[in-house]
CSV table of C-alpha atoms in Angstrom, one decimal:
chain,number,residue,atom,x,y,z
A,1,UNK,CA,41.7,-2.7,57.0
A,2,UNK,CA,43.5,-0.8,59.8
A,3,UNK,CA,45.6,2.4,59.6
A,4,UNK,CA,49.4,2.3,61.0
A,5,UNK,CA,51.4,5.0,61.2
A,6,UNK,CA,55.0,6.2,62.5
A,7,UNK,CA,56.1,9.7,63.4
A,8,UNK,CA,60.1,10.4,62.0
A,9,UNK,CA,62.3,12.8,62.8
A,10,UNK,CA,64.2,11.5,59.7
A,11,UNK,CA,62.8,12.3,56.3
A,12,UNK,CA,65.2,9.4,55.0
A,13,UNK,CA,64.3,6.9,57.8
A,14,UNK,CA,60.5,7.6,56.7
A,15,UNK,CA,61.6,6.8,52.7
A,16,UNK,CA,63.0,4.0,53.5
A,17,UNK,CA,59.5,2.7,55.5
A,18,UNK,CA,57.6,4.0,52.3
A,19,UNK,CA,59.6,1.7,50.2
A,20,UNK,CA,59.2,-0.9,52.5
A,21,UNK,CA,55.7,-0.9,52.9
A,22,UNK,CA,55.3,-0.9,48.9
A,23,UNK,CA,57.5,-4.1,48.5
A,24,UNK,CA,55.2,-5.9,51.2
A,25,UNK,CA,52.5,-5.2,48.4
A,26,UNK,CA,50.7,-2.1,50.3
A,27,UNK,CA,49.6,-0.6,46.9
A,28,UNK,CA,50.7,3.4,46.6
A,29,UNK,CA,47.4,4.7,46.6
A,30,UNK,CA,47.0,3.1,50.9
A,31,UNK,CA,50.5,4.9,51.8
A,32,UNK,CA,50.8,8.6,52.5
A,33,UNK,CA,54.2,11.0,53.3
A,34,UNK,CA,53.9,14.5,55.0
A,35,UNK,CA,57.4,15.5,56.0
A,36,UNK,CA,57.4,19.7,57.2
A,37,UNK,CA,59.5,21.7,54.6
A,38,UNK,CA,59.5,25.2,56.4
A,39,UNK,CA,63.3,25.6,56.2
A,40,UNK,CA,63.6,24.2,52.1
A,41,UNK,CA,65.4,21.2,52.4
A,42,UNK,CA,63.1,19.8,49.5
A,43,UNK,CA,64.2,22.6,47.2
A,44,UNK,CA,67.8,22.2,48.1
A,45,UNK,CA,67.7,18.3,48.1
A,46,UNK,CA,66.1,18.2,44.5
A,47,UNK,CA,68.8,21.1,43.0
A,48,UNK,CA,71.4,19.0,44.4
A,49,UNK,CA,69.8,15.8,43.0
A,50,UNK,CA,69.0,17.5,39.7
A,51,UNK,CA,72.8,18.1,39.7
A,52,UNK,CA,73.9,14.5,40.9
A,53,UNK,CA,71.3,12.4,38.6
A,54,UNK,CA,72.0,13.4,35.1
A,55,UNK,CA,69.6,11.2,33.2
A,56,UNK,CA,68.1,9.2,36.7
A,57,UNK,CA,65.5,12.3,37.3
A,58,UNK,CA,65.1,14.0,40.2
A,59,UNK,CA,62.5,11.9,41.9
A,60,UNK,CA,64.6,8.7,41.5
A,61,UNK,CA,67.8,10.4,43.1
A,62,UNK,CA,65.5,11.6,46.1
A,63,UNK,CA,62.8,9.1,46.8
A,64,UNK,CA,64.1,6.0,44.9
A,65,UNK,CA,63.6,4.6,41.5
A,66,UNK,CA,59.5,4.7,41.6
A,67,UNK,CA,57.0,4.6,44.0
A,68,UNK,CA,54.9,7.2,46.0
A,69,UNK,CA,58.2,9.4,46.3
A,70,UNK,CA,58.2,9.9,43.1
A,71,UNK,CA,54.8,11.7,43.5
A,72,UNK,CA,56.2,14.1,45.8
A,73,UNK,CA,54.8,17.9,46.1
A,74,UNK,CA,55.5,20.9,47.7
A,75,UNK,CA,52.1,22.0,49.3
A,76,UNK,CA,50.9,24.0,52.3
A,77,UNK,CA,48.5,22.6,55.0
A,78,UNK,CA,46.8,24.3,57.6
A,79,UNK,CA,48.7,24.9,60.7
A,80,UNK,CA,51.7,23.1,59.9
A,81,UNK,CA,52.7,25.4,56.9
A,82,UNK,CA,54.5,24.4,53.9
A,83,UNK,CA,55.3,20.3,53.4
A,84,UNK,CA,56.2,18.3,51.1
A,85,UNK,CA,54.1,14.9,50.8
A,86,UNK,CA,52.3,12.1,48.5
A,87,UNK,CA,49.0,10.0,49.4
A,88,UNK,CA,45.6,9.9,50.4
A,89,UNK,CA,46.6,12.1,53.4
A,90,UNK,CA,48.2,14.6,51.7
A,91,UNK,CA,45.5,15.2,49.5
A,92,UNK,CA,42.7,14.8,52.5
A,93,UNK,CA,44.8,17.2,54.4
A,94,UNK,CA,44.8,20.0,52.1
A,95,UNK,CA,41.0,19.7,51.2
A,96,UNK,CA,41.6,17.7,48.0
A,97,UNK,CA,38.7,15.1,48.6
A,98,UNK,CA,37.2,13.7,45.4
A,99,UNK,CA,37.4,16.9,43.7
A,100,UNK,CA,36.1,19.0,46.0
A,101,UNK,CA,37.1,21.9,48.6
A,102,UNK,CA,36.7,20.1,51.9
A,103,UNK,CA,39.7,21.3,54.2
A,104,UNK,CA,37.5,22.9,56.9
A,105,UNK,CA,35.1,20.3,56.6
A,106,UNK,CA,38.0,17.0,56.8
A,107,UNK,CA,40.4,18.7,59.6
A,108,UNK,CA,43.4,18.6,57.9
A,109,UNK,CA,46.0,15.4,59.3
A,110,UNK,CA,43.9,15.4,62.5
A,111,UNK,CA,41.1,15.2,60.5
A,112,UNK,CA,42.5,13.0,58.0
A,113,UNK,CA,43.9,10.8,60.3
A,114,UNK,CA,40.8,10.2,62.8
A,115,UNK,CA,38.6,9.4,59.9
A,116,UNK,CA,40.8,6.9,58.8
A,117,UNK,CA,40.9,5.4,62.2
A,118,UNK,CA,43.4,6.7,64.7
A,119,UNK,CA,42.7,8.1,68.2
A,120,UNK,CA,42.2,11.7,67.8
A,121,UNK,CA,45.0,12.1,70.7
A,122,UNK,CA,47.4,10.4,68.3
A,123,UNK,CA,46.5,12.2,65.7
A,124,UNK,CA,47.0,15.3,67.7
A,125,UNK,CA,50.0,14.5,68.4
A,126,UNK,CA,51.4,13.2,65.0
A,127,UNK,CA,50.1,16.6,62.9
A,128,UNK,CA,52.4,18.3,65.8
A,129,UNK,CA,55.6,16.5,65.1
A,130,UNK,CA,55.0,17.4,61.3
A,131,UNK,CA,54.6,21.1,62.3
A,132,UNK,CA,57.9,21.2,64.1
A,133,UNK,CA,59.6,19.2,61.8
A,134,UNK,CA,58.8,15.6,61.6
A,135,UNK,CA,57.7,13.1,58.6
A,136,UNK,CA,54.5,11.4,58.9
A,137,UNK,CA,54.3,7.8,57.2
A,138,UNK,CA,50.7,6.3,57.3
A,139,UNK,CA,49.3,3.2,55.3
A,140,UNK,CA,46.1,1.9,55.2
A,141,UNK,CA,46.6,-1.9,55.7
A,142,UNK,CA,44.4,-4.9,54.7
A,143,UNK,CA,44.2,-7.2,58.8
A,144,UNK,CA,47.2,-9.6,57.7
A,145,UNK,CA,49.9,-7.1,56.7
A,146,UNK,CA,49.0,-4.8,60.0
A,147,UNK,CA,51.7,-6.5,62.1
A,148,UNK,CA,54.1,-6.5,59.3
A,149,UNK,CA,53.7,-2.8,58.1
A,150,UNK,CA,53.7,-2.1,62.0
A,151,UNK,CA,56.7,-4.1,62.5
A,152,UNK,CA,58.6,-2.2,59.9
A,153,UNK,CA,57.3,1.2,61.2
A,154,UNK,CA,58.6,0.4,64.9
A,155,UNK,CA,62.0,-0.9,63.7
A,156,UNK,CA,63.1,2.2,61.0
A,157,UNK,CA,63.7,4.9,63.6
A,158,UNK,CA,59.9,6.0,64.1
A,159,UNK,CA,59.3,8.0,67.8
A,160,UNK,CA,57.9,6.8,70.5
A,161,UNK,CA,54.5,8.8,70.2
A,162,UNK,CA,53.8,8.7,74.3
A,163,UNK,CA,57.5,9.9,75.0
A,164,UNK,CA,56.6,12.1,72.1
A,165,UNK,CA,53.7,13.5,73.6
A,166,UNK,CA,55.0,13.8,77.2
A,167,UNK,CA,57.8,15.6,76.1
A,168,UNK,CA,55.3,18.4,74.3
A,169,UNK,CA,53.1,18.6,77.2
A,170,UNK,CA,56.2,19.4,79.3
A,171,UNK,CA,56.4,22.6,77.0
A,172,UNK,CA,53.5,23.9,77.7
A,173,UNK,CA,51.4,22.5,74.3
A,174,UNK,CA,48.0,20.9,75.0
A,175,UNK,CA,46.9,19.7,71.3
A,176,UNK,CA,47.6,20.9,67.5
A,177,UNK,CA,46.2,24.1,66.6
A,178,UNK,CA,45.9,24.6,63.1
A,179,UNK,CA,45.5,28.2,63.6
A,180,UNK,CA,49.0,28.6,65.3
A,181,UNK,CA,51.8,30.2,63.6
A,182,UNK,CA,53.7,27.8,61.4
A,183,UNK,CA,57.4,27.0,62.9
A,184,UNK,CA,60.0,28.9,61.4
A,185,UNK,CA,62.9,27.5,59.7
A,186,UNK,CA,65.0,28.0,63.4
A,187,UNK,CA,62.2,26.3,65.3
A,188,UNK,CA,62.3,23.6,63.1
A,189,UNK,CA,66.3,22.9,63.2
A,190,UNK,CA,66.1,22.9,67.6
A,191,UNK,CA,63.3,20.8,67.2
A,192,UNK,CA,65.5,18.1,65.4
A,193,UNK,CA,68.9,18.6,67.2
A,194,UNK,CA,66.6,18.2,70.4
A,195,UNK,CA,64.8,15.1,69.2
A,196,UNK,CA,68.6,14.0,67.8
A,197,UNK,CA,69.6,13.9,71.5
A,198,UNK,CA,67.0,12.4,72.9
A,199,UNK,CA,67.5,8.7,74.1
């Protein structure tokens, strides 16, 4: 089993992977969402969903008709502030760990993320994006889906984690720091037009 994961500065493109990945047969309890929600666009999205979807729900209108996104929650993780998310990483990342407290102990999604596998300067760099802004999809895979799932990850919009990288290092940033102060909704929203523009 292998983990893949894709960094979006789309919440929608990152659905869309999550509902690809189940309909290859990744079972829901392998695939995890973070996507930052410092500036509220959960709360907004699900009034105007609640509003649009008389009947369909709320988590069909937003994530689909079923699925992980229909598991969606509004929690806060360490260093990244509040997010909405589903999965094993969302529940490793805020200490939720077979009933037990264990958020210092796991790391949050660095944490979460190296133990599952990934390089801990990947992992750096992916709890990063989902402080200023991004969505996080990761999936644990079983060997003869990985280039599958990681074909659908690098076709659906997902950054380029070294372009990604180089282009925080050029700001000055030399790793996530979960003690750093959370991006405010601003931050987040030049964040995004500036990864909007990028080629």
């Amino acid at each position: 089993m292998k983990t893949v994961t894709g960094l979006f500065d789309n919440y929608d493109d990152a659905a869309g992977v999550v509902g690809e990945l189940e309909a290859m047969g990744i079972p829901r309890s392998n695939i995890s969402i973070v996507a930052n929600n410092s500036d509220g666009w959960y709360e907004n999205r699900s009034e105007a969903a609640e509003d649009a979807g008389a009947g369909a729900g709320v988590g069909a209108v937003i994530g689909g008709a079923g699925g992980l996104l229909t598991g969606l929650g509004v929690m806060a993780i360490p260093g990244v502030g509040p997010v909405v998310a589903a999965g094993w990483l969302a529940a490793t990342a805020t200490g939720i760990v077979a009933g037990a407290v264990a958020g210092g102990a796991v790391g949050g999604i660095v944490g979460g993320l190296t133990d599952s596998g990934v390089s801990e300067s990947d992992a750096h760099v992916y709890a990063e994006g989902v402080r200023r802004g991004g969505t996080l999809v990761t999936a644990k895979v079983e060997d003869e889906l990985v280039a599958d799932a990681e074909e659908i990850l690098g076709q659906s919009g997902s950054v380029d984690l070294s372009e990604r990288r180089r282009a925080y290092e050029a700001g000055g940033w030399t790793g996530f720091d979960a003690d750093a102060d959370e991006y405010v909704p601003e931050e987040v929203e030049r964040d995004r037009a500036r990864a909007a523009n990028r080629p």
